mmCIF file of C-alpha atoms in Angstrom:
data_model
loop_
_atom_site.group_PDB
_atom_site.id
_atom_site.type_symbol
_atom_site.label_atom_id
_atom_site.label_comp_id
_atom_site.label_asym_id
_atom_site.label_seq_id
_atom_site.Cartn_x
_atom_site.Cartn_y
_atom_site.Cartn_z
ATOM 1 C CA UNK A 15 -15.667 -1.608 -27.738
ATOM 2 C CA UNK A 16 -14.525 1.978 -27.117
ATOM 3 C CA UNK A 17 -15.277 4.960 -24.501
ATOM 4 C CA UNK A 18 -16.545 7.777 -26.761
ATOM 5 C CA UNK A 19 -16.143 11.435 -25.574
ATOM 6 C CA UNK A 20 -18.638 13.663 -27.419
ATOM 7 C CA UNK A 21 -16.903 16.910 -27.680
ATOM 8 C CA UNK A 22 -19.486 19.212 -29.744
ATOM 9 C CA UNK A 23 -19.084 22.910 -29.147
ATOM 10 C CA UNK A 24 -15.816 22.478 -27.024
ATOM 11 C CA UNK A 25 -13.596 25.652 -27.479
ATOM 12 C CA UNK A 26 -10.032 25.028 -27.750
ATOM 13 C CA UNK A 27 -9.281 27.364 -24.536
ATOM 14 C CA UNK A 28 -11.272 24.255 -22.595
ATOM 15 C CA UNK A 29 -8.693 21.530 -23.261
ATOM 16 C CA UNK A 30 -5.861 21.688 -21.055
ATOM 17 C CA UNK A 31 -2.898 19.298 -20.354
ATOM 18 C CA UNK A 32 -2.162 19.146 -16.614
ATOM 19 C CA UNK A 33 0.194 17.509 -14.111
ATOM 20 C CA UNK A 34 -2.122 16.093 -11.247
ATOM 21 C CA UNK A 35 0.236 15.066 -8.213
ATOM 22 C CA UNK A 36 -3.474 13.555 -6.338
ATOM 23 C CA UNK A 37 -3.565 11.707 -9.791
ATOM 24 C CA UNK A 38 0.052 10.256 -9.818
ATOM 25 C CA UNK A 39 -0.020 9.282 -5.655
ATOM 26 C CA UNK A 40 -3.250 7.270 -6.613
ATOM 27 C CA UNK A 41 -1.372 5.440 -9.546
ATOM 28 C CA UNK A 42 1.766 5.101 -7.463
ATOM 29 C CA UNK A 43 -0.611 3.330 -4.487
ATOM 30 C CA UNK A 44 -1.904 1.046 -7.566
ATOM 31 C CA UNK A 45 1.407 0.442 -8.794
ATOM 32 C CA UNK A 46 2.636 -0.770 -5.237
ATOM 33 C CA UNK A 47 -0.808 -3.008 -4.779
ATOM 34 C CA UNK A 48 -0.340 -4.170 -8.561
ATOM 35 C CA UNK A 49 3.557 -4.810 -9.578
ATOM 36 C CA UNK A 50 2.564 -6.995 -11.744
ATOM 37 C CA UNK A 51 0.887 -4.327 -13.808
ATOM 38 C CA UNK A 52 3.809 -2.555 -13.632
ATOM 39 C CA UNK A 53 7.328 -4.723 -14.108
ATOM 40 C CA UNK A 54 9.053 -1.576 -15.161
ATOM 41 C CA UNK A 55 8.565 -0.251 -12.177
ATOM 42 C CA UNK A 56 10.193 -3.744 -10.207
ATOM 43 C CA UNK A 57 13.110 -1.813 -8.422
ATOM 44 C CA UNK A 58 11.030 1.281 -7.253
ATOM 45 C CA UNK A 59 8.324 -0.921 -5.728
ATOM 46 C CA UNK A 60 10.726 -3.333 -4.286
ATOM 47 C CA UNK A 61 12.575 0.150 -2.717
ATOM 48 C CA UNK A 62 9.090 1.788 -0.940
ATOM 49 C CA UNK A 63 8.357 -1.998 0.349
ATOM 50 C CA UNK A 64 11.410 -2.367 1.718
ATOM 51 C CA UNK A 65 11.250 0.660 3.746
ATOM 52 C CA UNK A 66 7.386 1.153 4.473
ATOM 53 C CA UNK A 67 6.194 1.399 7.498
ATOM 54 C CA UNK A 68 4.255 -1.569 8.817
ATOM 55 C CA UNK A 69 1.996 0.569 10.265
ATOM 56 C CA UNK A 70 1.497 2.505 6.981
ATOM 57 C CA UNK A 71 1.206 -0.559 5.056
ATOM 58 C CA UNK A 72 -1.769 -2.195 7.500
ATOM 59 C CA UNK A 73 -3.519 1.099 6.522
ATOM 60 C CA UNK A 74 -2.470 0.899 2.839
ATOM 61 C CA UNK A 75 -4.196 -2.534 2.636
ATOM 62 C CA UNK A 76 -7.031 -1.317 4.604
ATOM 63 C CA UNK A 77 -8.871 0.750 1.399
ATOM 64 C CA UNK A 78 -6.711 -1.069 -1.317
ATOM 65 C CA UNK A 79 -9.858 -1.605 -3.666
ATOM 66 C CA UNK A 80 -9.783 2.477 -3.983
ATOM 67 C CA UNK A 81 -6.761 2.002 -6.049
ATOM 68 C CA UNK A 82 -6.044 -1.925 -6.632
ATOM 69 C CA UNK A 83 -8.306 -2.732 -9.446
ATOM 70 C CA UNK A 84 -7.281 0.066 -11.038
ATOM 71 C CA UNK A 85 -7.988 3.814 -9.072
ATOM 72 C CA UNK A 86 -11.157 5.884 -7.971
ATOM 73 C CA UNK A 87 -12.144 8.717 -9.802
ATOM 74 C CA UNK A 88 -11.697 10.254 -6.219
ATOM 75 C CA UNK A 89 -8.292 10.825 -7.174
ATOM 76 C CA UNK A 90 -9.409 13.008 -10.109
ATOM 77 C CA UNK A 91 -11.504 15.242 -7.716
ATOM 78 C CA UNK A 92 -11.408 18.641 -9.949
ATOM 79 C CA UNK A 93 -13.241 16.848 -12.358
ATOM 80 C CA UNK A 94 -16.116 16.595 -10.035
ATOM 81 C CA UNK A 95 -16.503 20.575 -9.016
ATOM 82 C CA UNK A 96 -19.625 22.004 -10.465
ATOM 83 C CA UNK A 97 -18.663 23.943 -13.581
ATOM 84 C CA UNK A 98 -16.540 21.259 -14.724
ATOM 85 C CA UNK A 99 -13.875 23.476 -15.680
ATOM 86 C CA UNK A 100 -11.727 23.268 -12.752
ATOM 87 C CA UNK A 101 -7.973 22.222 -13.021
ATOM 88 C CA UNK A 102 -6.175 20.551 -10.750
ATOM 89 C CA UNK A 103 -3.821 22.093 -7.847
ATOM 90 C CA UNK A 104 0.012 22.625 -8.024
ATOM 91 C CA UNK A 105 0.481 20.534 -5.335
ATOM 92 C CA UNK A 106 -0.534 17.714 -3.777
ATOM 93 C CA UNK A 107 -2.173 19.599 -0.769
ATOM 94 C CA UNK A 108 -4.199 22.032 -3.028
ATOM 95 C CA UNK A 109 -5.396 18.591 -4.737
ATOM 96 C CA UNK A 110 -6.585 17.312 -1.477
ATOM 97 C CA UNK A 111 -8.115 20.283 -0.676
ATOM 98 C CA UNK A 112 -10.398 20.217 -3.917
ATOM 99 C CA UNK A 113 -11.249 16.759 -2.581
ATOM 100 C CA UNK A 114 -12.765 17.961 -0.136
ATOM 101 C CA UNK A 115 -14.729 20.386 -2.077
ATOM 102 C CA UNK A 116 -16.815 17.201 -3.158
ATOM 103 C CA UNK A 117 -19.912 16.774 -1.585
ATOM 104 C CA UNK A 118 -20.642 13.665 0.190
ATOM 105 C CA UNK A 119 -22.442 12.097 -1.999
ATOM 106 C CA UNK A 120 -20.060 12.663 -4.743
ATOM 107 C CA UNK A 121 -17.237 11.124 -2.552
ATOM 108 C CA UNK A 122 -19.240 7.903 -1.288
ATOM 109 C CA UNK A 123 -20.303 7.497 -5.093
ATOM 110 C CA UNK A 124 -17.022 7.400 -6.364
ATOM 111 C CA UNK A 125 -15.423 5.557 -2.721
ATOM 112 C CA UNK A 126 -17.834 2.725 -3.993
ATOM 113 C CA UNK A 127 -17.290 2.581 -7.842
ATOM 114 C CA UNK A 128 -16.524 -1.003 -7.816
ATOM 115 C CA UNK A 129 -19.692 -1.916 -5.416
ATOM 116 C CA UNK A 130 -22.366 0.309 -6.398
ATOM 117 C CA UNK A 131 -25.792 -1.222 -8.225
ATOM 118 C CA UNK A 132 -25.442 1.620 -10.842
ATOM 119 C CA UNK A 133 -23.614 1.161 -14.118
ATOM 120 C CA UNK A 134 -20.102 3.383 -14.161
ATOM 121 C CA UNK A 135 -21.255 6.494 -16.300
ATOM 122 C CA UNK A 136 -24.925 6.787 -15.504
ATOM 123 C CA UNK A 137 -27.155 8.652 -13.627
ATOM 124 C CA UNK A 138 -29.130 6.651 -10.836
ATOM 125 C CA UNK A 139 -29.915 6.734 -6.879
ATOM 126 C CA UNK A 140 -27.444 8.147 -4.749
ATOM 127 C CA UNK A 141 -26.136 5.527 -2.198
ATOM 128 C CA UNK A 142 -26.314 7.566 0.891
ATOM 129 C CA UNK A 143 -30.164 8.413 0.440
ATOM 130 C CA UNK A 144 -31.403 6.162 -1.418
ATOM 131 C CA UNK A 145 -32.054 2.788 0.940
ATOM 132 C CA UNK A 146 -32.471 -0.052 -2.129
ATOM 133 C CA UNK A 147 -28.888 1.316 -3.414
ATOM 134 C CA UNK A 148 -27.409 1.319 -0.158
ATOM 135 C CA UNK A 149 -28.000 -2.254 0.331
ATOM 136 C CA UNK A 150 -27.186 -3.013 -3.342
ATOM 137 C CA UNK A 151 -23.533 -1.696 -2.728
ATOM 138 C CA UNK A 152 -23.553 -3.331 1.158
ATOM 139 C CA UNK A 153 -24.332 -7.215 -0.741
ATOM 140 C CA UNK A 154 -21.470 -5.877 -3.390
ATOM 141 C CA UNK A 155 -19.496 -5.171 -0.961
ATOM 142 C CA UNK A 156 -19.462 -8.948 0.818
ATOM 143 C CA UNK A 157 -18.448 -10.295 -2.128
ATOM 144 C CA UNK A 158 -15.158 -8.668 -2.075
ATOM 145 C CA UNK A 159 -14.731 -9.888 1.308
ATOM 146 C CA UNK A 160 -15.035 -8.219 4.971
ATOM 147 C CA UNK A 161 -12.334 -5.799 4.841
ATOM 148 C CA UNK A 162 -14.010 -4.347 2.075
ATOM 149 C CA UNK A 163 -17.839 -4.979 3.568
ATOM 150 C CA UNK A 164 -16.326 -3.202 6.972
ATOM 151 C CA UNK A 165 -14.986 -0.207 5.132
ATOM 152 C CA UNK A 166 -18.256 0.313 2.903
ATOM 153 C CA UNK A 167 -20.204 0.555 6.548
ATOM 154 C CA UNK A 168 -18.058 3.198 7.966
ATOM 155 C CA UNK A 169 -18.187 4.929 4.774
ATOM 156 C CA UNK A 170 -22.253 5.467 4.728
ATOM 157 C CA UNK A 171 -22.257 5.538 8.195
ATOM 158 C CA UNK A 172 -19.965 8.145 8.625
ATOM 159 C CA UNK A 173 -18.523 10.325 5.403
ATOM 160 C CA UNK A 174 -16.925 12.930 7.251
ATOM 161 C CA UNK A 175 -14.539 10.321 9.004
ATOM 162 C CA UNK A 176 -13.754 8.383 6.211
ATOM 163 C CA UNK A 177 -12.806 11.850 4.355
ATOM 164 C CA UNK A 178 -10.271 13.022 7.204
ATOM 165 C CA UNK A 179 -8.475 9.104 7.331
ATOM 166 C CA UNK A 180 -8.373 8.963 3.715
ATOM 167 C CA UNK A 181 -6.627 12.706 3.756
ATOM 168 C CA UNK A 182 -4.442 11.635 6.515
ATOM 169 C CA UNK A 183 -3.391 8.520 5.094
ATOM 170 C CA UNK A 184 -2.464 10.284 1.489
ATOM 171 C CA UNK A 185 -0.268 12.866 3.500
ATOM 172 C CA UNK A 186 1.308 10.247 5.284
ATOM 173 C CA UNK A 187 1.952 8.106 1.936
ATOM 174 C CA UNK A 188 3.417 11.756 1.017
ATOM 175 C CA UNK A 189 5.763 11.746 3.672
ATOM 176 C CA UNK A 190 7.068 7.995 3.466
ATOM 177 C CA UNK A 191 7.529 8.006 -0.648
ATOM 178 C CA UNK A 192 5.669 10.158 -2.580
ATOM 179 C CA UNK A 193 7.477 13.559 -2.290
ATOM 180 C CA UNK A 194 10.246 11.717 -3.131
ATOM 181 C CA UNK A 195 8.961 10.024 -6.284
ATOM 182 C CA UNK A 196 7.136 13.343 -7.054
ATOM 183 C CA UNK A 197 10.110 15.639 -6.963
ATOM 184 C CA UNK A 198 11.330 13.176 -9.621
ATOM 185 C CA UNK A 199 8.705 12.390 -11.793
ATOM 186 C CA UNK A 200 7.293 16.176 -12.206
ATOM 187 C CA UNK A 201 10.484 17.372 -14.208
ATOM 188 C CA UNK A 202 9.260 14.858 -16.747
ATOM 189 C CA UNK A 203 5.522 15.152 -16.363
ATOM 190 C CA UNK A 204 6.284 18.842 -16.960
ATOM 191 C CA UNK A 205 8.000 18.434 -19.907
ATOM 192 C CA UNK A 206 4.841 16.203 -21.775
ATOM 193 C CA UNK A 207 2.746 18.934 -20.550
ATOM 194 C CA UNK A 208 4.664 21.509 -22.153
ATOM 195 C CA UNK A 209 5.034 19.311 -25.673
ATOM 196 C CA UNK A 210 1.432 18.681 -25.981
ATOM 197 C CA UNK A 211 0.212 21.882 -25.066
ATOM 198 C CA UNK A 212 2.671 23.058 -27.760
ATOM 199 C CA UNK A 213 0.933 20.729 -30.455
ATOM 200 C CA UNK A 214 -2.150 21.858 -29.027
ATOM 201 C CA UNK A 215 -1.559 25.532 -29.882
ATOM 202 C CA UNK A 216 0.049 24.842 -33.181
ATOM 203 C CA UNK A 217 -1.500 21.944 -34.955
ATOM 204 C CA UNK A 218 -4.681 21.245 -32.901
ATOM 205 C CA UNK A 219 -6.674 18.509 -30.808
ATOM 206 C CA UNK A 220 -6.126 15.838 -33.427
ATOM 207 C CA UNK A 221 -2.245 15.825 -32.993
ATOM 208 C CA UNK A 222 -2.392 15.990 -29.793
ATOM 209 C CA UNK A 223 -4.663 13.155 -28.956
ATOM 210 C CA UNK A 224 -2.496 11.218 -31.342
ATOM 211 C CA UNK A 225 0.855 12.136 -29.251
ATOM 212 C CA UNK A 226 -1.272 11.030 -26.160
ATOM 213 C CA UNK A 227 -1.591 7.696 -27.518
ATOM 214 C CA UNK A 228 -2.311 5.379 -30.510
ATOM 215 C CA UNK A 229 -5.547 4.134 -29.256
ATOM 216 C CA UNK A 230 -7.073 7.752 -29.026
ATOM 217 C CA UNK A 231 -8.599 9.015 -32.309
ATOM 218 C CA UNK A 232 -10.773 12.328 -33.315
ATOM 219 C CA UNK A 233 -13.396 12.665 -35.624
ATOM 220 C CA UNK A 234 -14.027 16.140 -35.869
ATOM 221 C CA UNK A 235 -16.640 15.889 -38.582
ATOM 222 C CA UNK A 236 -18.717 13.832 -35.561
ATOM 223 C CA UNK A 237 -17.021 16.108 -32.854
ATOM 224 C CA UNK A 238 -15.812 12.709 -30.960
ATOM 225 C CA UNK A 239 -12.888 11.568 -29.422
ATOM 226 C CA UNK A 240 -13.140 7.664 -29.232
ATOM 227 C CA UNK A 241 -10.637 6.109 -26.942
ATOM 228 C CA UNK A 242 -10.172 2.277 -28.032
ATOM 229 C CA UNK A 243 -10.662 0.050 -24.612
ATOM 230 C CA UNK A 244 -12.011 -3.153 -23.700
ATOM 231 C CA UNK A 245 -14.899 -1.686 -22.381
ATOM 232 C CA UNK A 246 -17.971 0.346 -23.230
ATOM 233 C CA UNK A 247 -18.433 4.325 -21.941
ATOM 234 C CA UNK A 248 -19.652 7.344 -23.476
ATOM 235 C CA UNK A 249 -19.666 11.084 -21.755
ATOM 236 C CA UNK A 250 -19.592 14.608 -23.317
ATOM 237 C CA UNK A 251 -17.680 18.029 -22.594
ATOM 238 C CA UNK A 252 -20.839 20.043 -22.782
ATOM 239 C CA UNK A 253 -20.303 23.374 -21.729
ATOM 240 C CA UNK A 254 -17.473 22.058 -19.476
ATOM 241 C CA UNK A 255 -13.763 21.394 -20.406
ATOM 242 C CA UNK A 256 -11.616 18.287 -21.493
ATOM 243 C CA UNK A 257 -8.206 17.501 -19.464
ATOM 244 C CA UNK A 258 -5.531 15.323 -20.543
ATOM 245 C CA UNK A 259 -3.528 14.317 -17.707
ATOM 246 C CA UNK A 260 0.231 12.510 -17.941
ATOM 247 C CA UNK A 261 1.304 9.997 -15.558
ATOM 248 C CA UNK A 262 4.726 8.344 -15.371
ATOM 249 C CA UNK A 263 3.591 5.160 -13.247
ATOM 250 C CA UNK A 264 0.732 4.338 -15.476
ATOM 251 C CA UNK A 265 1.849 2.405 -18.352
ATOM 252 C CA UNK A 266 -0.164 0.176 -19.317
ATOM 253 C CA UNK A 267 -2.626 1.708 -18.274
ATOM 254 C CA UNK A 268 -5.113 4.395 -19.975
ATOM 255 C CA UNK A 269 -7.864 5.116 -18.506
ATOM 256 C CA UNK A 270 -11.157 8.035 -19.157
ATOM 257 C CA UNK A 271 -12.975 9.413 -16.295
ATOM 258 C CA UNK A 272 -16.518 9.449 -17.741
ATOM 259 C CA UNK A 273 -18.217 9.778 -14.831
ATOM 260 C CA UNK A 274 -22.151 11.191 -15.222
ATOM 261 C CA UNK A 275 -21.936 15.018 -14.704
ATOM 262 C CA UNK A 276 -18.226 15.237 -14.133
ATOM 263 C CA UNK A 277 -15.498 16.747 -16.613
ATOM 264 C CA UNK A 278 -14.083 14.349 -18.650
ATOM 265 C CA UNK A 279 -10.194 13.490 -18.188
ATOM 266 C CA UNK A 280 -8.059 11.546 -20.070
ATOM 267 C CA UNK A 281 -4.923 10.366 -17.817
ATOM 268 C CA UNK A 282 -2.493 8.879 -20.123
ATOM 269 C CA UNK A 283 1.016 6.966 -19.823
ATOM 270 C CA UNK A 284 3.844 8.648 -20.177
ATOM 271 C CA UNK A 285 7.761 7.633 -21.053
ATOM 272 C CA UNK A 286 6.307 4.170 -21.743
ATOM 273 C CA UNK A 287 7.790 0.871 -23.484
ATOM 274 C CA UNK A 288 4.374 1.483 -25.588
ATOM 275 C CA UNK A 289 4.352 -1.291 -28.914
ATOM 276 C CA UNK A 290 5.193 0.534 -31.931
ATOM 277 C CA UNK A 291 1.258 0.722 -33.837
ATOM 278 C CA UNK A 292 -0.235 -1.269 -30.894
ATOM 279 C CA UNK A 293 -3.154 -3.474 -32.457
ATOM 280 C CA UNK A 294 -6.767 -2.128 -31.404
ATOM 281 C CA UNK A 295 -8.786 -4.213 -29.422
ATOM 282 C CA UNK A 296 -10.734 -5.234 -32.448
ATOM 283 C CA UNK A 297 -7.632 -6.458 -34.162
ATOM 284 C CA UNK A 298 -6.659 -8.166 -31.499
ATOM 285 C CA UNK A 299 -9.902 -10.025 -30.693
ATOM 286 C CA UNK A 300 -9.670 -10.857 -34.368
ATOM 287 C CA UNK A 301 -5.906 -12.635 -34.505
ATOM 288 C CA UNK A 302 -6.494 -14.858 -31.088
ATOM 289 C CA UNK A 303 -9.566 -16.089 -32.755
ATOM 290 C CA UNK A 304 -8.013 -16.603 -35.773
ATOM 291 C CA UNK A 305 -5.615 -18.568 -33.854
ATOM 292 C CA UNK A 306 -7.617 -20.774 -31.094
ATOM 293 C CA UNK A 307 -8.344 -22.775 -34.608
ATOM 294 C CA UNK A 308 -6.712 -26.150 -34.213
ATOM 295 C CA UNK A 309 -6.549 -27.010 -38.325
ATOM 296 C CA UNK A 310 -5.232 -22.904 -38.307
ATOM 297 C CA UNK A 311 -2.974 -24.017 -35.367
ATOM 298 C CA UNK A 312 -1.632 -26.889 -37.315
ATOM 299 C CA UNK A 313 -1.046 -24.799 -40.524
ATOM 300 C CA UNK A 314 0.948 -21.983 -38.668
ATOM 301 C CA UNK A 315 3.245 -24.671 -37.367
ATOM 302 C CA UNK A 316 4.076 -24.935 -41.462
ATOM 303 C CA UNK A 317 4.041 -22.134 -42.001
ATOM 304 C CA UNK A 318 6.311 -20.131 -39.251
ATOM 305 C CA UNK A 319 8.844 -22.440 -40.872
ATOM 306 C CA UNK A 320 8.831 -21.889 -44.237
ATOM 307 C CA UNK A 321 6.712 -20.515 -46.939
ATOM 308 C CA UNK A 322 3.847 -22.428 -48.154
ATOM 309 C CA UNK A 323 1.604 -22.497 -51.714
ATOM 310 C CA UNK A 324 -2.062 -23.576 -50.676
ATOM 311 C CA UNK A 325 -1.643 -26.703 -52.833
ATOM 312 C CA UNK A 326 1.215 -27.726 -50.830
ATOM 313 C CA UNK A 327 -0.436 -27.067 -47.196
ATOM 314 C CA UNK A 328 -3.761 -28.977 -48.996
ATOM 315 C CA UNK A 329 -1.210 -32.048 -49.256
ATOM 316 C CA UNK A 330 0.227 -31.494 -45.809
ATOM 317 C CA UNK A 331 -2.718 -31.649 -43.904
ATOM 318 C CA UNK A 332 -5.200 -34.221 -46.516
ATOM 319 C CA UNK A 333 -7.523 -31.532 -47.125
ATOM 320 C CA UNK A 334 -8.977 -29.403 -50.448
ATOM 321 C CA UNK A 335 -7.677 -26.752 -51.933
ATOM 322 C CA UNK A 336 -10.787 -24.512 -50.796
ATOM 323 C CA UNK A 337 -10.615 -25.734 -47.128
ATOM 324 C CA UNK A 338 -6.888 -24.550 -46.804
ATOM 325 C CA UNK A 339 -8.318 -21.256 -48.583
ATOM 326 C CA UNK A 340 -10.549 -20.496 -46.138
ATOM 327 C CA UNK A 341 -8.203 -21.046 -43.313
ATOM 328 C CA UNK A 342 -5.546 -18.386 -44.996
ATOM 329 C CA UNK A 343 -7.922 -16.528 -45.649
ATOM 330 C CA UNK A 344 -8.595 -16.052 -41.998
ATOM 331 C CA UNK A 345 -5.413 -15.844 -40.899
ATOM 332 C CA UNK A 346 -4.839 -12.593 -43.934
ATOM 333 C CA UNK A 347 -7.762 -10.677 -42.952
ATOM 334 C CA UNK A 348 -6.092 -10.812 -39.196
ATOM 335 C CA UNK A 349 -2.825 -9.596 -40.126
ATOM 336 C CA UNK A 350 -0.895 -12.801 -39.253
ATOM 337 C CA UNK A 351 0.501 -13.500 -43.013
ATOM 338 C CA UNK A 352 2.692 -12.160 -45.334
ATOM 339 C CA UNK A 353 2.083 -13.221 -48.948
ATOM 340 C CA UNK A 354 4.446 -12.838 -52.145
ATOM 341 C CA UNK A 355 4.017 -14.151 -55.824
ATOM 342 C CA UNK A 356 6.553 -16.216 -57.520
ATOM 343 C CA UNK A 357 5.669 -17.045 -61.175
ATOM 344 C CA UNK A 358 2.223 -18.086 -61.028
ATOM 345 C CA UNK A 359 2.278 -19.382 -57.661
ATOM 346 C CA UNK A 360 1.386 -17.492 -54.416
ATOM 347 C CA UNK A 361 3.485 -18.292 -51.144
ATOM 348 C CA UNK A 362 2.009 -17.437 -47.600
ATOM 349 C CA UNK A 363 4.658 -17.343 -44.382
ATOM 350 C CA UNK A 364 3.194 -16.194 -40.738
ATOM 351 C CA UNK A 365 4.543 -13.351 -39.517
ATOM 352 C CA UNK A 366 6.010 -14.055 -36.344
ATOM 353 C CA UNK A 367 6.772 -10.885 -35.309
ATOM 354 C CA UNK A 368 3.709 -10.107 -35.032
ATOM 355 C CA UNK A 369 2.316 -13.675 -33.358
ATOM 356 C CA UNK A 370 5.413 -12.611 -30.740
ATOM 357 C CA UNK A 371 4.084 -9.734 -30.072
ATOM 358 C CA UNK A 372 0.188 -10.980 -29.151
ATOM 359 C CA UNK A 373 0.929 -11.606 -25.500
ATOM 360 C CA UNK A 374 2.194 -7.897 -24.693
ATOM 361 C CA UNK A 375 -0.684 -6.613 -27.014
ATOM 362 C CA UNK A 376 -3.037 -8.682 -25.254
ATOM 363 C CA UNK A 377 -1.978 -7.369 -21.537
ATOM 364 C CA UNK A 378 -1.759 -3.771 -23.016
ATOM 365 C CA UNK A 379 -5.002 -4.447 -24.417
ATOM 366 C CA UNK A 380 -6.854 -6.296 -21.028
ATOM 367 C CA UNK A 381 -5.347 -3.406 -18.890
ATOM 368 C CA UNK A 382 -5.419 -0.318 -21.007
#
């Protein structure tokens, strides 16, 4: 599974690396609804709870699904202006004025990405004028609960309003913590920008994409970038741009606006505790399967103790030769074994640095 970003005909001058303040105060608002996402980031969350207002904080929890599950592509909002080119603002005010730039129906669409009837990605009815989609995203909406159900009817009743609290609200999260966190994190958002633009100029999109992270990859024969993700996606430049967008709050998260008819953006951790060659979600998938066996579980116990011939596991566990071959065999082609030959006999030994590190590969790989 992978989001694939066809990139055919895109000239270098198109791909830019950009700080997006709108794009860190969304991840910031996730970070604070989601610590647990986010343990590095403990001691700052605990620090803006402590001292948020309780008024702000009602309000915060009022539109939390905007940024909870993970954030709205309305935080991306240059991505959404018709010649899919623009870049984002300077500051966070020239961000929210591009927000506003969006039409309604481009703003309700993206309000109600984790409601609305149509697929992320494709093209379909428009919630505010088309009636069956409307009530699609109204019996989504109940499901999340009334809050949610509440703010989804105020939204297509009223767009305008919902645009000038949601503006309001961001200024005021401004105010209380993000200017502060901002004037912080920018020196080192800055500097990322500057590195991979360098690599940009001077060794091209391939290096770059691989400084951005391990699970991005370019085939330039194909003229794709393929971004490995639990989940499926595919979108294209076209005559457009491609922005690649650092965040310092984001770890673990990496996420691809591929939006239908919006420039693609890639907004990428940052300054992370990343795993040195991270497994790809297909290699993962592959080792906990390889492990949920119970004879495999059985043989690992032997075999994260001490090294093993298959013969002797065969005696261990009262099976045949063959049987405990398959099982290794299993266990090889998923990376979990290290093998070495002594005289004429072959020793296997699971590598538990690697079976250590499957339960921060698999939440890097579940919320990447």
């Amino acid at each position: 599974m992978s989001v694939h970003i066809d990139i055919a005909g895109l000239r270098p001058e198109r791909v830019a690396v950009v700080l997006s303040p709108l794009a860190e105060l969304g991840m910031a608002l996730h970070a604070l609804s989601e610590p647990a996402h986010h343990p590095g980031l403990q001691g700052w969350v605990t620090g803006v709870t402590a001292r948020l207002d309780p008024h702000l904080a009602d309000r915060m929890c009022e539109a939390d699904f905007l940024w909870r599950t993970t954030f709205a592509d309305l935080f991306l909002p240059y991505a959404g202006l018709p010649d899919r080119t623009a870049l984002p603002g300077a500051t966070l005010g020239e961000e929210l004025d591009l927000l506003d730039k969006l039409s309604d129906e481009q703003f309700v669409d993206a309000a109600l990405e984790f409601t609305c009837a149509v697929g992320y990605g494709e093209c379909g009815p428009a919630v505010l004028t088309d009636p069956q989609a409307r009530r699609r995203a109204l019996e989504l909406a109940a499901a999340r609960g009334p809050q949610q159900v509440r703010f989804s009817e105020r939204l297509l009743a009223d767009p305008p309003r919902i645009r000038a609290w949601l503006r309001q609200f961001l200024e005021d999260c401004d105010e209380a913590f993000f200017a502060e966190a901002w004037s912080r994190l920018s020196h080192q958002l800055a500097a990322d920008t500057r590195h991979k633009t360098e690599l940009l100029r001077r060794k091209g999109l391939a290096e770059a994409l691989t400084a951005v992270s391990p699970a991005v990859t370019l085939d330039e024969a194909a003229g794709r970038i393929t971004v490995d993700k639990l989940a499926e996606g595919r979108t294209a430049t076209g005559d457009g741009g491609l922005l690649l967008v650092p965040t310092s709050l984001g770890w673990p998260h990496l996420m691809v606006l591929h939006r239908h008819a919006w420039q693609p953006v890639l907004h990428y951790p940052v300054g992370s505790p990343a795993l040195a060659a991270p497994a790809n979600v297909e290699q993962l998938a592959l080792r906990m399967t390889a492990l949920s066996h119970p004879v495999r579980m059985r043989i690992c116990r032997n075999l994260a103790r001490s090294a093993y011939t298959t013969g002797e596991l065969a005696q261990a566990h009262g099976m045949t030769a063959p049987e405990i071959s398959r099982h290794l065999a299993v266990l090889k082609k998923a990376g979990l074994l290290t093998t070495r030959r002594r005289g004429r006999y072959v020793l296997h030994q699971l590598d538990v640095t690697v079976v250590a590190r499957l339960g921060s590969e698999f939440l890097e790989g579940i919320l990447r």
